[in-house]
Short mmCIF file of C-alpha atoms and ligand atoms in Angstrom, two decimals:
data_model
loop_
_atom_site.label_atom_id
_atom_site.label_comp_id
_atom_site.label_asym_id
_atom_site.label_seq_id
_atom_site.Cartn_x
_atom_site.Cartn_y
_atom_site.Cartn_z
CA MET A 18 0.00 0.00 0.00
CA PHE A 19 1.36 3.39 -1.01
CA ILE A 20 -0.30 6.45 0.57
CA THR A 21 0.72 10.02 -0.26
CA PHE A 22 -0.05 13.40 1.30
CA GLU A 23 -0.15 16.64 -0.65
CA GLY A 24 -0.96 20.31 -0.15
CA ILE A 25 0.74 23.68 -0.03
CA ASP A 26 3.37 24.36 2.63
CA GLY A 27 1.74 24.94 6.00
CA ALA A 28 -1.39 22.81 5.34
CA GLY A 29 -0.56 20.42 8.21
CA LYS A 30 0.53 17.35 6.21
CA SER A 31 3.30 16.24 8.51
CA THR A 32 0.97 16.16 11.55
CA GLN A 33 -1.45 13.92 9.63
CA VAL A 34 1.38 11.69 8.38
CA LYS A 35 2.51 11.13 11.99
CA LYS A 36 -1.02 10.38 13.21
CA LEU A 37 -1.70 7.94 10.39
CA ARG A 38 1.61 6.21 10.95
CA LYS A 39 0.76 5.73 14.64
CA TYR A 40 -2.73 4.46 13.82
CA LEU A 41 -1.58 1.96 11.18
CA THR A 42 1.31 0.74 13.31
CA GLU A 43 -1.10 0.10 16.20
CA LYS A 44 -3.26 -1.88 13.80
CA GLY A 45 -0.28 -4.14 13.17
CA HIS A 46 0.99 -2.78 9.85
CA GLU A 47 4.65 -2.24 9.19
CA VAL A 48 4.87 1.41 8.12
CA LEU A 49 7.58 3.52 6.55
CA THR A 50 7.16 7.30 6.41
CA LEU A 51 9.13 9.48 4.02
CA ARG A 52 9.21 13.07 2.94
CA GLU A 53 10.11 14.48 -0.45
CA PRO A 54 12.53 15.73 -1.56
CA GLY A 55 14.94 13.57 0.43
CA GLY A 56 15.18 10.12 1.99
CA THR A 57 18.54 8.89 0.63
CA VAL A 58 21.98 10.50 0.95
CA VAL A 59 21.90 11.69 -2.67
CA ALA A 60 18.27 12.85 -2.41
CA GLU A 61 19.03 14.79 0.81
CA ASN A 62 21.90 16.55 -0.97
CA ILE A 63 19.54 17.47 -3.80
CA ARG A 64 17.05 18.71 -1.16
CA ASP A 65 19.68 21.09 0.23
CA LEU A 66 20.39 22.38 -3.24
CA LEU A 67 16.69 22.93 -3.94
CA LEU A 68 15.59 24.43 -0.65
CA THR A 69 18.50 26.09 1.13
CA SER A 70 20.65 27.19 -1.78
CA LYS A 71 20.62 30.90 -2.48
CA HIS A 72 21.46 30.30 -6.16
CA ASP A 73 18.86 30.88 -8.82
CA ILE A 74 17.65 27.63 -10.38
CA THR A 75 15.82 27.62 -13.72
CA PRO A 76 12.30 26.10 -13.71
CA ILE A 77 13.47 23.15 -15.84
CA GLY A 78 16.54 22.67 -13.64
CA GLU A 79 14.26 22.68 -10.58
CA LEU A 80 11.94 20.13 -12.19
CA LEU A 81 14.81 17.80 -13.03
CA LEU A 82 16.35 18.11 -9.55
CA PHE A 83 13.05 17.24 -7.82
CA SER A 84 12.67 14.36 -10.28
CA ALA A 85 16.23 13.13 -9.74
CA SER A 86 15.67 13.11 -5.99
CA ARG A 87 12.44 11.14 -6.53
CA ALA A 88 14.09 8.56 -8.79
CA GLU A 89 16.70 7.87 -6.07
CA LEU A 90 14.02 7.47 -3.43
CA VAL A 91 11.69 5.31 -5.52
CA GLN A 92 14.32 2.89 -6.75
CA ASN A 93 16.31 2.56 -3.52
CA VAL A 94 13.62 2.83 -0.86
CA ILE A 95 9.96 2.92 -1.92
CA LEU A 96 9.83 0.03 -4.40
CA PRO A 97 11.80 -2.39 -2.19
CA ALA A 98 9.59 -1.47 0.81
CA ILE A 99 6.33 -1.99 -1.09
CA GLU A 100 7.60 -5.27 -2.51
CA SER A 101 8.28 -6.55 0.99
CA GLY A 102 4.76 -5.69 2.15
CA ILE A 103 5.54 -2.48 4.03
CA THR A 104 2.97 0.34 3.92
CA VAL A 105 4.69 3.47 2.66
CA ILE A 106 3.37 6.93 3.57
CA ALA A 107 5.02 9.75 1.64
CA ASP A 108 4.81 13.43 2.57
CA ARG A 109 4.65 14.62 -1.08
CA PHE A 110 5.17 12.70 -4.31
CA TYR A 111 4.81 13.54 -8.01
CA ASP A 112 1.58 15.51 -7.56
CA SER A 113 3.80 18.14 -5.90
CA THR A 114 5.75 18.38 -9.14
CA THR A 115 2.55 18.79 -11.15
CA ALA A 116 1.22 21.44 -8.74
CA TYR A 117 4.45 23.40 -8.08
CA GLN A 118 6.49 23.05 -11.28
CA GLY A 119 3.48 22.60 -13.60
CA TYR A 120 0.76 24.95 -12.33
CA GLY A 121 3.11 27.09 -10.19
CA ARG A 122 6.05 27.61 -12.55
CA GLY A 123 4.13 27.06 -15.78
CA ILE A 124 5.97 24.02 -17.20
CA ASP A 125 4.03 22.11 -19.86
CA LEU A 126 1.82 19.48 -18.20
CA GLN A 127 2.31 16.91 -20.95
CA LEU A 128 6.08 17.10 -20.49
CA LEU A 129 5.62 16.81 -16.73
CA ARG A 130 3.59 13.65 -17.07
CA GLN A 131 6.43 12.04 -19.02
CA ILE A 132 9.09 13.13 -16.54
CA ASN A 133 6.97 12.06 -13.57
CA SER A 134 6.53 8.65 -15.10
CA ILE A 135 10.28 8.28 -15.74
CA ALA A 136 11.22 9.42 -12.22
CA THR A 137 8.75 7.05 -10.54
CA PHE A 138 9.37 4.01 -12.75
CA GLY A 139 5.61 4.11 -13.30
CA LEU A 140 4.74 3.84 -9.59
CA GLU A 141 1.45 5.55 -8.64
CA PRO A 142 0.02 6.14 -5.17
CA ASP A 143 -2.94 3.94 -4.15
CA ILE A 144 -4.53 6.92 -2.45
CA THR A 145 -3.60 10.58 -2.05
CA PHE A 146 -4.84 12.88 0.71
CA CYS A 147 -4.59 16.55 -0.21
CA LEU A 148 -5.03 19.15 2.53
CA ASP A 149 -6.55 22.29 1.07
CA ILE A 150 -5.81 25.71 2.57
CA SER A 151 -5.50 29.24 1.20
CA PRO A 152 -1.91 30.50 0.86
CA GLU A 153 -2.71 33.36 3.25
CA ASP A 154 -3.95 31.02 5.99
CA ALA A 155 -1.02 28.66 5.38
CA LEU A 156 1.43 31.50 5.90
CA ILE A 157 -0.28 32.60 9.10
CA ARG A 158 -0.25 29.02 10.37
CA LYS A 159 3.37 28.45 9.47
CA PHE A 160 4.61 31.53 11.26
CA SER A 161 2.37 31.21 14.27
CA GLU A 162 3.85 27.71 14.78
CA LYS A 163 7.31 29.19 14.82
CA SER A 164 6.05 31.97 17.16
CA ILE A 165 7.29 34.58 14.75
CA PRO A 166 5.13 37.71 14.60
CA LEU A 167 3.11 38.17 11.42
CA ALA A 168 5.43 40.84 10.14
CA PHE A 169 7.76 37.92 9.46
CA ASP A 170 11.37 37.92 8.48
CA GLU A 171 11.66 36.80 4.84
CA SER A 172 15.06 35.25 5.50
CA GLU A 173 13.13 32.56 7.44
CA LEU A 174 11.66 31.31 4.15
CA ASP A 175 13.32 28.56 2.09
CA ARG A 176 13.95 28.96 -1.66
CA MET A 177 10.52 27.58 -2.65
CA GLU A 178 8.68 29.55 0.03
CA SER A 179 10.17 32.79 -1.31
CA SER A 180 8.16 32.34 -4.54
CA GLY A 181 5.34 34.65 -3.39
CA LEU A 182 1.60 34.44 -2.74
CA ALA A 183 0.56 34.48 -6.43
CA PHE A 184 2.75 31.40 -7.00
CA TYR A 185 1.10 29.61 -4.07
CA GLN A 186 -2.33 30.57 -5.37
CA ARG A 187 -1.49 28.85 -8.69
CA VAL A 188 -0.16 25.80 -6.82
CA ARG A 189 -3.38 25.57 -4.81
CA GLU A 190 -5.47 25.82 -7.98
CA GLY A 191 -3.26 23.12 -9.47
CA TYR A 192 -4.17 20.79 -6.61
CA LEU A 193 -7.87 21.56 -7.07
CA LYS A 194 -7.51 20.71 -10.78
CA LEU A 195 -5.66 17.49 -9.91
CA ALA A 196 -8.53 16.49 -7.64
CA GLU A 197 -10.86 16.71 -10.66
CA ASP A 198 -8.48 14.86 -12.99
CA GLU A 199 -7.49 12.11 -10.54
CA LYS A 200 -10.85 11.34 -8.93
CA ARG A 201 -9.99 7.66 -8.42
CA ARG A 202 -7.26 8.24 -5.86
CA PHE A 203 -7.38 11.93 -4.87
CA VAL A 204 -9.14 12.85 -1.61
CA MET A 205 -9.42 16.59 -0.96
CA LEU A 206 -9.73 17.59 2.71
CA ASP A 207 -10.33 21.00 4.23
CA ALA A 208 -7.19 21.80 6.23
CA GLY A 209 -9.19 24.33 8.23
CA ASN A 210 -10.87 21.52 10.16
CA LYS A 211 -9.56 20.30 13.52
CA THR A 212 -6.59 17.92 13.32
CA GLU A 213 -8.53 15.07 14.94
CA HIS A 214 -11.47 15.47 12.56
CA ILE A 215 -9.17 15.36 9.50
CA HIS A 216 -7.51 12.22 10.91
CA ASP A 217 -10.94 10.58 11.35
CA LEU A 218 -11.88 11.41 7.75
CA ILE A 219 -8.60 9.89 6.52
CA LYS A 220 -9.25 6.66 8.47
CA GLN A 221 -12.82 6.51 7.11
CA ARG A 222 -11.71 6.97 3.51
CA LEU A 223 -8.99 4.35 3.83
CA ALA A 224 -11.42 1.86 5.32
CA ALA A 225 -13.96 2.57 2.56
CA PHE A 226 -11.40 2.34 -0.27
CA TYR A 227 -9.48 -0.66 1.06
CA PRO A 228 -11.71 -2.69 3.40
CA ASP A 229 -9.49 -5.81 3.17
CA PHE A 230 -6.46 -3.87 4.27
CA PHE A 231 -8.24 -2.71 7.44
CA ARG A 232 -9.89 -5.92 8.51
P1 LIG B 309 9.40 20.95 2.80
O1 LIG B 309 10.24 21.67 3.79
O2 LIG B 309 9.44 19.46 2.80
O3 LIG B 309 7.99 21.56 2.91
P2 LIG B 309 6.58 20.99 3.26
O4 LIG B 309 6.58 20.85 4.75
O5 LIG B 309 5.67 22.04 2.76
O6 LIG B 309 6.41 19.68 2.52
O7 LIG B 309 9.78 21.52 1.38
C1 LIG B 309 9.46 20.96 0.19
C2 LIG B 309 9.25 22.11 -0.78
O8 LIG B 309 9.52 21.67 -2.10
C3 LIG B 309 7.84 22.63 -0.76
O9 LIG B 309 7.87 24.04 -0.94
C4 LIG B 309 7.23 22.00 -1.99
C5 LIG B 309 8.38 21.89 -2.94
N1 LIG B 309 8.30 20.79 -3.92
C6 LIG B 309 8.20 21.08 -5.28
O10 LIG B 309 8.17 22.26 -5.66
N2 LIG B 309 8.16 20.06 -6.18
C7 LIG B 309 8.21 18.74 -5.80
O11 LIG B 309 8.16 17.83 -6.65
C8 LIG B 309 8.32 18.44 -4.37
C9 LIG B 309 8.41 17.04 -3.89
C10 LIG B 309 8.37 19.51 -3.48
#
């Protein structure tokens, strides 16, 4: 079973990943949680380049770096884990590339589909939970967590986060479009709900989609 979480930065994905991991582990599943980009030595190095580097990166360069990081993670970690029966939960996968590099940066979606398929060796998530939040609310949430006043210091933002509100608006719309295009596996959830309520909805959807898995 391969479960992914998506949504713009600050939507609360990592909290839900942790809660789901705990829940599934208690139910007796062996669970591996991962976050993208990263997860292998090479992929973590690419992550540093993408997020903390102060250098400009072209949109195509950015796309290929995220994809290179993903190929490392899929081949070395995700595929072997799934083959040995482990449930993998990933905090972001190729839908992030479609939303951020496709809708956000404006790279051709047809080209993206091809690159996503190469980088994942054709692997698709069984189910994807996307937490929907407006960029403004996400920013407020992010900085209130860090207890930084709302007149925040821009140097606190990583390279992607410095892309501006209009960029995040396009990314959010990209996710909403993905939810329409990928109805089979995409579950859109309102990130404005209470953490516990979102967790309950996730458990309900998993049980409804995969009753055998939850018996
Ligand atoms: P991260 O610190 O993991 O943020 P978050 O907690 O929001 O997941 O940073 C990952 C950043 O990289 C985030 O801004 C989304 C972006 N990203 C892409 O632009 N394309 C991708 O394919 C992936 C995986 C992430």
